[in-house]
Amino acid sequence: MDFDWTPVWLTLQLASATTLILLVVGTPIAWWLARTGSWLKQPIGAVVALPLVLPPTVLGFYLLLLLGPDGPVGELTRALGLGTLPFTFAGLVVASVFYSLPFVVQPLQNAFEALGERPLEVAATLRASPWDRFMTVAVPLARPGFLTAAVLGFAHTVGEFGVVLMIGGNIPGETRVLSVAIYDHVEMLEYGKAHALSAGMVGFAFVVLYLLYLANQRLGRRRS
């Protein structure tokens, strides 16, 4: 049985890029949600959590309208000479960032909220600036949250289907990720290939979650 590794490699690239972007974008969002007393906390928190309850096809549909040639983002990217994002790898990354956002922001928010005020107040009495307090106190203490956020963001991106199919379609070598490849094999009654990919994803999910539990347990013991 010939095995095409291209969807595997493309999926790993997509998950890696998405996770990196989400950690950069999601950290300040999570910090603000954990620290703010603004009335906007609940509405913004609800917006961040929307992908948890929305069908992926709904999110994919509106992203397609937004990023398409007649959408505001599509018009902007065309004006900049970048073309349009749908049915490209860059479009997959954008869609994945939106779809996996709560899986990164919520663990980080929980980790920041668990810190309490005491460590930051102590750092403030030592004349540490807000940036220093964040980088030298909050981030190290929230390390388990960062680990959980990175693992969940990566794993969730690997398992995406509806959003990536709506935004990326099924272009071999460009947007045909693992979940779409499995769907194709099933549709063509190639159950052997579908089983090989599906079993690999099941094994991957189990190993990732198992290692995450072990890592968090070890970090918890060190902190205690």
Short mmCIF file of C-alpha atoms in Angstrom, two decimals:
data_model
loop_
_atom_site.label_atom_id
_atom_site.label_comp_id
_atom_site.label_asym_id
_atom_site.label_seq_id
_atom_site.Cartn_x
_atom_site.Cartn_y
_atom_site.Cartn_z
CA MET A 1 0.00 0.00 0.00
CA ASP A 2 1.51 3.30 -1.13
CA PHE A 3 1.41 5.86 1.64
CA ASP A 4 1.36 9.58 0.93
CA TRP A 5 3.12 11.46 3.71
CA THR A 6 2.30 14.89 2.28
CA PRO A 7 -0.92 15.40 4.32
CA VAL A 8 0.96 14.40 7.48
CA TRP A 9 3.75 16.90 6.84
CA LEU A 10 1.29 19.62 5.87
CA THR A 11 -0.76 19.02 9.03
CA LEU A 12 2.34 19.25 11.25
CA GLN A 13 3.34 22.51 9.55
CA LEU A 14 -0.16 23.90 10.04
CA ALA A 15 -0.36 22.86 13.70
CA SER A 16 3.11 24.25 14.48
CA ALA A 17 2.44 27.62 12.83
CA THR A 18 -1.00 27.91 14.43
CA THR A 19 0.28 27.05 17.91
CA LEU A 20 3.11 29.57 17.72
CA ILE A 21 0.77 32.35 16.58
CA LEU A 22 -1.81 31.45 19.21
CA LEU A 23 0.74 31.60 22.03
CA VAL A 24 1.83 35.05 20.88
CA VAL A 25 -1.71 36.34 20.36
CA GLY A 26 -3.46 34.41 23.10
CA THR A 27 -1.11 35.28 25.97
CA PRO A 28 -1.99 39.01 26.18
CA ILE A 29 -5.68 38.18 25.71
CA ALA A 30 -5.56 35.63 28.52
CA TRP A 31 -3.62 38.01 30.77
CA TRP A 32 -6.15 40.79 30.21
CA LEU A 33 -9.10 38.45 30.84
CA ALA A 34 -7.47 37.18 34.04
CA ARG A 35 -6.63 40.63 35.41
CA THR A 36 -9.29 43.03 34.19
CA GLY A 37 -12.33 44.21 36.09
CA SER A 38 -13.90 45.75 32.99
CA TRP A 39 -17.47 45.00 32.00
CA LEU A 40 -16.05 43.92 28.64
CA LYS A 41 -14.51 40.81 30.19
CA GLN A 42 -17.64 38.68 29.81
CA PRO A 43 -18.48 39.69 26.22
CA ILE A 44 -14.88 39.28 25.04
CA GLY A 45 -14.57 35.99 26.92
CA ALA A 46 -17.72 34.79 25.19
CA VAL A 47 -16.34 35.77 21.78
CA VAL A 48 -13.11 33.89 22.50
CA ALA A 49 -15.09 30.80 23.52
CA LEU A 50 -17.46 30.85 20.52
CA PRO A 51 -15.55 28.15 18.57
CA LEU A 52 -16.30 25.73 21.41
CA VAL A 53 -20.02 25.80 20.64
CA LEU A 54 -20.26 26.90 17.01
CA PRO A 55 -20.34 24.21 14.31
CA PRO A 56 -17.00 24.37 12.45
CA THR A 57 -18.83 24.85 9.15
CA VAL A 58 -20.52 28.00 10.49
CA LEU A 59 -17.21 29.51 11.50
CA GLY A 60 -15.66 28.40 8.21
CA PHE A 61 -18.53 29.94 6.22
CA TYR A 62 -18.19 33.36 7.81
CA LEU A 63 -14.41 33.26 7.53
CA LEU A 64 -14.83 32.42 3.85
CA LEU A 65 -17.02 35.49 3.41
CA LEU A 66 -14.59 37.65 5.39
CA LEU A 67 -11.45 36.45 3.61
CA GLY A 68 -12.96 36.02 0.14
CA PRO A 69 -12.50 38.45 -2.75
CA ASP A 70 -15.63 40.43 -1.81
CA GLY A 71 -14.94 40.46 1.94
CA PRO A 72 -13.20 43.33 3.77
CA VAL A 73 -10.09 41.27 4.52
CA GLY A 74 -10.05 39.85 1.01
CA GLU A 75 -10.24 43.31 -0.51
CA LEU A 76 -7.37 44.45 1.73
CA THR A 77 -5.11 41.50 0.86
CA ARG A 78 -5.81 41.99 -2.84
CA ALA A 79 -5.03 45.71 -2.57
CA LEU A 80 -1.72 44.78 -0.95
CA GLY A 81 -0.94 42.43 -3.81
CA LEU A 82 -1.26 39.31 -1.64
CA GLY A 83 -4.23 37.79 -3.42
CA THR A 84 -6.95 36.12 -1.37
CA LEU A 85 -6.45 33.73 1.54
CA PRO A 86 -9.11 31.04 0.92
CA PHE A 87 -7.76 27.82 -0.62
CA THR A 88 -4.19 28.63 0.45
CA PHE A 89 -2.01 27.42 3.30
CA ALA A 90 -2.03 30.94 4.79
CA GLY A 91 -5.83 30.80 4.80
CA LEU A 92 -5.68 27.50 6.69
CA VAL A 93 -3.46 29.12 9.32
CA VAL A 94 -5.84 32.06 9.78
CA ALA A 95 -8.86 29.75 10.10
CA SER A 96 -7.03 27.46 12.51
CA VAL A 97 -6.03 30.40 14.71
CA PHE A 98 -9.66 31.42 15.10
CA TYR A 99 -10.90 27.87 15.59
CA SER A 100 -8.28 26.85 18.19
CA LEU A 101 -8.19 30.18 20.05
CA PRO A 102 -10.16 29.07 23.15
CA PHE A 103 -7.99 25.96 23.55
CA VAL A 104 -5.01 28.24 24.14
CA VAL A 105 -6.56 31.27 25.82
CA GLN A 106 -8.61 29.43 28.45
CA PRO A 107 -5.75 27.33 29.93
CA LEU A 108 -3.58 30.45 30.05
CA GLN A 109 -6.35 32.50 31.66
CA ASN A 110 -6.90 29.81 34.31
CA ALA A 111 -3.16 29.68 35.00
CA PHE A 112 -2.90 33.46 35.37
CA GLU A 113 -5.97 33.61 37.63
CA ALA A 114 -4.51 30.88 39.84
CA LEU A 115 -1.45 33.02 40.58
CA GLY A 116 -3.31 35.34 42.90
CA GLU A 117 -2.14 38.82 43.80
CA ARG A 118 0.56 38.00 46.34
CA PRO A 119 3.51 37.13 44.02
CA LEU A 120 2.93 40.21 41.87
CA GLU A 121 2.58 42.47 44.92
CA VAL A 122 5.86 41.18 46.31
CA ALA A 123 7.58 41.86 42.98
CA ALA A 124 6.07 45.36 42.93
CA THR A 125 7.51 46.13 46.38
CA LEU A 126 10.92 45.25 44.91
CA ARG A 127 10.32 47.95 42.27
CA ALA A 128 9.78 45.54 39.42
CA SER A 129 8.04 47.16 36.46
CA PRO A 130 4.75 45.68 35.16
CA TRP A 131 6.68 44.07 32.29
CA ASP A 132 9.24 42.60 34.69
CA ARG A 133 6.49 41.28 36.95
CA PHE A 134 4.86 39.60 34.00
CA MET A 135 8.01 38.07 32.51
CA THR A 136 9.85 37.08 35.69
CA VAL A 137 6.93 36.18 37.96
CA ALA A 138 3.71 35.48 36.08
CA VAL A 139 5.14 33.56 33.12
CA PRO A 140 7.35 31.16 35.13
CA LEU A 141 4.57 30.44 37.64
CA ALA A 142 2.09 29.87 34.80
CA ARG A 143 4.36 27.41 33.00
CA PRO A 144 1.93 24.46 33.37
CA GLY A 145 -0.74 26.60 31.73
CA PHE A 146 1.56 27.41 28.83
CA LEU A 147 2.35 23.72 28.39
CA THR A 148 -1.33 22.77 28.42
CA ALA A 149 -2.22 25.59 26.03
CA ALA A 150 0.52 24.64 23.55
CA VAL A 151 -0.36 20.95 23.59
CA LEU A 152 -4.12 21.48 23.29
CA GLY A 153 -3.72 24.10 20.57
CA PHE A 154 -1.43 21.84 18.56
CA ALA A 155 -3.55 18.70 19.01
CA HIS A 156 -6.81 20.50 18.27
CA THR A 157 -5.38 21.93 15.05
CA VAL A 158 -4.25 18.46 13.95
CA GLY A 159 -7.82 17.20 14.34
CA GLU A 160 -9.63 20.01 12.51
CA PHE A 161 -11.93 19.11 9.64
CA GLY A 162 -14.91 21.36 8.95
CA VAL A 163 -13.09 24.68 9.13
CA VAL A 164 -10.09 23.60 7.06
CA LEU A 165 -12.35 22.02 4.45
CA MET A 166 -14.42 25.21 4.11
CA ILE A 167 -11.41 27.53 3.91
CA GLY A 168 -8.78 25.33 2.27
CA GLY A 169 -10.79 22.92 0.19
CA ASN A 170 -8.92 19.81 -0.88
CA ILE A 171 -5.83 20.76 -2.89
CA PRO A 172 -3.15 18.03 -2.74
CA GLY A 173 0.15 19.35 -1.46
CA GLU A 174 -1.31 22.71 -0.46
CA THR A 175 -4.42 22.39 1.70
CA ARG A 176 -5.12 18.65 1.90
CA VAL A 177 -4.48 17.99 5.60
CA LEU A 178 -4.85 14.69 7.47
CA SER A 179 -8.53 14.97 8.35
CA VAL A 180 -9.45 15.80 4.76
CA ALA A 181 -7.26 12.97 3.46
CA ILE A 182 -9.09 10.50 5.72
CA TYR A 183 -12.44 11.74 4.41
CA ASP A 184 -11.23 11.30 0.84
CA HIS A 185 -10.05 7.72 1.46
CA VAL A 186 -13.38 6.79 3.05
CA GLU A 187 -15.31 8.38 0.19
CA MET A 188 -13.27 6.31 -2.30
CA LEU A 189 -13.74 3.16 -0.17
CA GLU A 190 -9.99 3.00 0.52
CA TYR A 191 -10.53 1.79 4.05
CA GLY A 192 -6.98 0.50 4.50
CA LYS A 193 -5.48 3.94 3.94
CA ALA A 194 -8.22 5.59 6.01
CA HIS A 195 -7.53 3.15 8.83
CA ALA A 196 -3.77 3.80 8.74
CA LEU A 197 -4.26 7.57 9.03
CA SER A 198 -7.05 7.31 11.60
CA ALA A 199 -5.14 4.87 13.79
CA GLY A 200 -2.14 7.18 13.65
CA MET A 201 -4.25 10.12 14.83
CA VAL A 202 -5.76 8.06 17.66
CA GLY A 203 -2.28 7.03 18.79
CA PHE A 204 -1.04 10.61 18.48
CA ALA A 205 -3.92 11.98 20.57
CA PHE A 206 -3.39 9.37 23.29
CA VAL A 207 0.37 9.95 23.51
CA VAL A 208 -0.01 13.74 23.56
CA LEU A 209 -2.60 13.70 26.35
CA TYR A 210 -0.70 11.10 28.36
CA LEU A 211 2.53 13.09 28.18
CA LEU A 212 0.64 16.26 29.09
CA TYR A 213 -0.77 14.65 32.22
CA LEU A 214 2.68 13.37 33.20
CA ALA A 215 4.31 16.77 32.60
CA ASN A 216 1.67 18.66 34.60
CA GLN A 217 1.95 16.13 37.42
CA ARG A 218 5.72 16.57 37.55
CA LEU A 219 5.45 20.35 37.47
CA GLY A 220 2.87 20.21 40.24
CA ARG A 221 5.19 18.16 42.42
CA ARG A 222 8.06 20.61 41.85
CA ARG A 223 5.89 23.58 42.82
CA SER A 224 4.65 21.83 45.96
#
